[in-house]
């Protein structure tokens, strides 16, 4: 009787431990990316250029301070205006296959009543739209999306996050406050 009680107690303890392990996951880790870091990891496309703007009359200038202005590289530009961030440079070797990345960035357009932009990921030569946002003129919008890595970034020569004008394609826009949170698939830092 005593051994049955001990055996039952151990079984219940193990069952509870397994249940707790599967119920709780490691909370996402937010990368502390400074403005200088994300600006230095910015890559211009052939169709666009970016400028760091420190003093401006933009809506919300008191909250946003220094922002990046993304614009066509010339008056002949007809392609999609975009800005890209080198995620390998920003994340280093901390992430791996099946880890989830949550991106957040503030975007402002001041040209048309409504415009559409997309948030895209490039892994090697494959570009994927991970979110689409309708922007209202003169309003900062927080653009968010989550992406699960299908490949280990160490094996990629190109791993980029982009904000791309969609409609109109030649839309110029402002960006600020890039944030990235990581949910590790292995339950901790790999």
CSV table of C-alpha atoms in Angstrom, one decimal:
chain,number,residue,atom,x,y,z
A,1,UNK,CA,0.0,0.0,0.0
A,2,UNK,CA,2.8,2.4,0.9
A,3,UNK,CA,4.7,1.6,-2.4
A,4,UNK,CA,1.5,2.1,-4.4
A,5,UNK,CA,1.1,5.6,-2.7
A,6,UNK,CA,4.7,6.5,-3.5
A,7,UNK,CA,4.5,5.3,-7.0
A,8,UNK,CA,1.2,7.2,-7.6
A,9,UNK,CA,2.7,10.3,-6.0
A,10,UNK,CA,5.8,10.1,-8.3
A,11,UNK,CA,3.5,9.6,-11.4
A,12,UNK,CA,1.4,12.6,-10.5
A,13,UNK,CA,4.5,14.7,-10.0
A,14,UNK,CA,5.9,13.8,-13.4
A,15,UNK,CA,2.6,14.4,-15.1
A,16,UNK,CA,2.3,17.8,-13.5
A,17,UNK,CA,5.9,18.7,-14.5
A,18,UNK,CA,5.3,17.6,-18.1
A,19,UNK,CA,2.0,19.6,-18.3
A,20,UNK,CA,3.7,22.7,-16.9
A,21,UNK,CA,6.6,22.4,-19.4
A,22,UNK,CA,4.3,22.2,-22.4
A,23,UNK,CA,1.9,25.0,-21.1
A,24,UNK,CA,4.6,27.7,-20.6
A,25,UNK,CA,6.9,28.9,-23.4
A,26,UNK,CA,9.7,31.2,-23.0
A,27,UNK,CA,8.5,34.8,-23.4
A,28,UNK,CA,9.7,36.6,-26.5
A,29,UNK,CA,12.9,38.5,-26.2
A,30,UNK,CA,12.9,42.0,-27.6
A,31,UNK,CA,16.0,43.1,-29.3
A,32,UNK,CA,17.3,46.4,-28.1
A,33,UNK,CA,18.0,48.0,-31.5
A,34,UNK,CA,19.1,51.6,-31.2
A,35,UNK,CA,18.3,54.1,-33.8
A,36,UNK,CA,21.9,54.2,-34.9
A,37,UNK,CA,22.0,50.4,-35.3
A,38,UNK,CA,18.9,50.2,-37.5
A,39,UNK,CA,19.9,53.2,-39.6
A,40,UNK,CA,23.3,51.6,-40.2
A,41,UNK,CA,21.7,48.4,-41.2
A,42,UNK,CA,19.5,50.2,-43.8
A,43,UNK,CA,20.0,49.3,-47.5
A,44,UNK,CA,18.8,51.4,-50.3
A,45,UNK,CA,17.2,49.8,-53.3
A,46,UNK,CA,18.0,50.9,-56.8
A,47,UNK,CA,14.7,52.7,-57.1
A,48,UNK,CA,15.0,54.7,-53.8
A,49,UNK,CA,17.2,56.5,-51.4
A,50,UNK,CA,16.9,57.4,-47.7
A,51,UNK,CA,17.8,60.5,-45.7
A,52,UNK,CA,18.0,60.8,-41.9
A,53,UNK,CA,15.8,63.7,-40.9
A,54,UNK,CA,16.4,65.3,-37.5
A,55,UNK,CA,14.5,68.5,-37.4
A,56,UNK,CA,11.1,68.5,-39.1
A,57,UNK,CA,7.6,69.8,-39.3
A,58,UNK,CA,6.1,66.3,-39.6
A,59,UNK,CA,3.0,65.3,-37.8
A,60,UNK,CA,4.1,63.7,-34.5
A,61,UNK,CA,7.6,65.2,-34.7
A,62,UNK,CA,7.6,65.7,-30.9
A,63,UNK,CA,7.2,61.9,-30.4
A,64,UNK,CA,9.4,60.7,-33.3
A,65,UNK,CA,12.3,63.1,-33.3
A,66,UNK,CA,14.9,61.6,-35.8
A,67,UNK,CA,13.2,59.7,-38.6
A,68,UNK,CA,14.3,58.2,-42.0
A,69,UNK,CA,12.8,59.7,-45.1
A,70,UNK,CA,12.5,57.2,-48.0
A,71,UNK,CA,12.1,58.7,-51.5
A,72,UNK,CA,12.5,57.9,-55.2
A,73,UNK,CA,16.2,57.9,-56.3
A,74,UNK,CA,15.3,60.1,-59.3
A,75,UNK,CA,12.4,61.8,-61.0
A,76,UNK,CA,12.5,58.9,-63.6
A,77,UNK,CA,11.8,56.3,-61.0
A,78,UNK,CA,8.8,54.0,-61.9
A,79,UNK,CA,9.5,51.0,-59.7
A,80,UNK,CA,8.5,50.3,-56.1
A,81,UNK,CA,10.0,52.6,-53.5
A,82,UNK,CA,11.4,50.6,-50.6
A,83,UNK,CA,13.8,50.5,-47.7
A,84,UNK,CA,15.5,47.3,-46.5
A,85,UNK,CA,17.1,46.3,-43.2
A,86,UNK,CA,19.9,43.7,-43.1
A,87,UNK,CA,18.6,41.3,-40.5
A,88,UNK,CA,21.8,39.3,-40.3
A,89,UNK,CA,23.5,42.5,-39.2
A,90,UNK,CA,20.8,43.4,-36.7
A,91,UNK,CA,20.2,40.0,-35.2
A,92,UNK,CA,23.7,38.5,-35.4
A,93,UNK,CA,23.8,34.7,-34.8
A,94,UNK,CA,21.0,34.7,-32.2
A,95,UNK,CA,18.2,33.3,-34.3
A,96,UNK,CA,17.8,29.9,-36.1
A,97,UNK,CA,15.4,27.9,-38.1
A,98,UNK,CA,11.7,27.8,-36.8
A,99,UNK,CA,12.3,30.9,-34.5
A,100,UNK,CA,9.6,33.5,-34.9
A,101,UNK,CA,10.4,37.2,-35.4
A,102,UNK,CA,7.9,39.9,-34.6
A,103,UNK,CA,8.6,43.2,-36.3
A,104,UNK,CA,7.1,46.6,-35.4
A,105,UNK,CA,7.9,49.9,-37.2
A,106,UNK,CA,6.2,53.2,-37.4
A,107,UNK,CA,5.4,54.5,-41.0
A,108,UNK,CA,4.1,57.9,-42.1
A,109,UNK,CA,3.1,59.1,-45.6
A,110,UNK,CA,2.2,62.7,-46.3
A,111,UNK,CA,1.4,62.7,-50.0
A,112,UNK,CA,-2.0,61.1,-50.8
A,113,UNK,CA,-5.2,60.5,-48.8
A,114,UNK,CA,-4.6,56.7,-48.6
A,115,UNK,CA,-1.6,54.6,-49.7
A,116,UNK,CA,-0.7,50.9,-49.4
A,117,UNK,CA,2.7,49.6,-48.2
A,118,UNK,CA,3.8,46.1,-47.5
A,119,UNK,CA,6.3,44.6,-45.1
A,120,UNK,CA,8.4,42.0,-46.9
A,121,UNK,CA,11.1,39.4,-46.0
A,122,UNK,CA,13.8,38.3,-48.4
A,123,UNK,CA,15.5,35.0,-47.6
A,124,UNK,CA,18.2,34.5,-50.2
A,125,UNK,CA,16.3,35.2,-53.5
A,126,UNK,CA,12.8,34.6,-52.2
A,127,UNK,CA,10.7,37.6,-51.3
A,128,UNK,CA,7.6,37.1,-49.2
A,129,UNK,CA,5.0,39.8,-48.3
A,130,UNK,CA,4.3,39.3,-44.6
A,131,UNK,CA,1.9,42.2,-44.0
A,132,UNK,CA,0.0,44.9,-45.9
A,133,UNK,CA,-1.0,48.2,-44.4
A,134,UNK,CA,-3.3,51.1,-45.6
A,135,UNK,CA,-1.8,54.4,-44.6
A,136,UNK,CA,-3.8,57.5,-44.0
A,137,UNK,CA,-2.2,60.8,-45.0
A,138,UNK,CA,-0.3,62.6,-42.1
A,139,UNK,CA,-0.9,59.8,-39.6
A,140,UNK,CA,1.9,57.6,-38.1
A,141,UNK,CA,0.8,54.0,-38.3
A,142,UNK,CA,2.5,51.1,-36.4
A,143,UNK,CA,3.1,48.3,-38.9
A,144,UNK,CA,3.5,44.9,-37.3
A,145,UNK,CA,4.0,41.3,-38.6
A,146,UNK,CA,5.4,38.0,-37.4
A,147,UNK,CA,7.6,35.7,-39.5
A,148,UNK,CA,8.8,32.2,-38.7
A,149,UNK,CA,12.2,31.4,-40.2
A,150,UNK,CA,12.2,28.6,-42.7
A,151,UNK,CA,16.0,28.5,-43.0
A,152,UNK,CA,18.9,29.1,-40.6
A,153,UNK,CA,20.1,32.7,-41.3
A,154,UNK,CA,23.7,31.5,-41.0
A,155,UNK,CA,23.1,29.6,-44.3
A,156,UNK,CA,21.7,32.7,-46.1
A,157,UNK,CA,23.8,35.3,-48.0
A,158,UNK,CA,20.8,37.6,-47.9
A,159,UNK,CA,18.2,38.0,-45.1
A,160,UNK,CA,16.3,41.3,-45.3
A,161,UNK,CA,13.2,43.0,-43.9
A,162,UNK,CA,11.7,45.6,-46.2
A,163,UNK,CA,9.0,48.3,-46.2
A,164,UNK,CA,7.8,48.7,-49.8
A,165,UNK,CA,5.4,51.2,-51.3
A,166,UNK,CA,2.7,49.3,-53.2
A,167,UNK,CA,0.0,51.8,-54.2
A,168,UNK,CA,1.2,54.2,-55.4
A,169,UNK,CA,4.5,52.4,-56.2
A,170,UNK,CA,6.5,55.7,-56.2
A,171,UNK,CA,5.2,56.8,-52.8
A,172,UNK,CA,7.7,58.5,-50.5
A,173,UNK,CA,7.4,57.8,-46.8
A,174,UNK,CA,9.0,58.1,-43.3
A,175,UNK,CA,9.9,55.4,-40.9
A,176,UNK,CA,10.9,55.3,-37.2
A,177,UNK,CA,11.1,53.0,-34.2
A,178,UNK,CA,12.1,49.6,-35.6
A,179,UNK,CA,11.6,46.9,-33.0
A,180,UNK,CA,12.2,43.1,-33.2
A,181,UNK,CA,11.0,40.5,-30.7
A,182,UNK,CA,12.3,36.9,-31.0
A,183,UNK,CA,10.3,33.8,-29.9
A,184,UNK,CA,12.8,31.0,-29.9
A,185,UNK,CA,11.6,27.6,-31.1
A,186,UNK,CA,13.9,25.8,-28.7
A,187,UNK,CA,12.5,27.6,-25.7
A,188,UNK,CA,15.5,29.8,-25.1
A,189,UNK,CA,18.5,31.5,-26.7
A,190,UNK,CA,20.2,29.2,-29.2
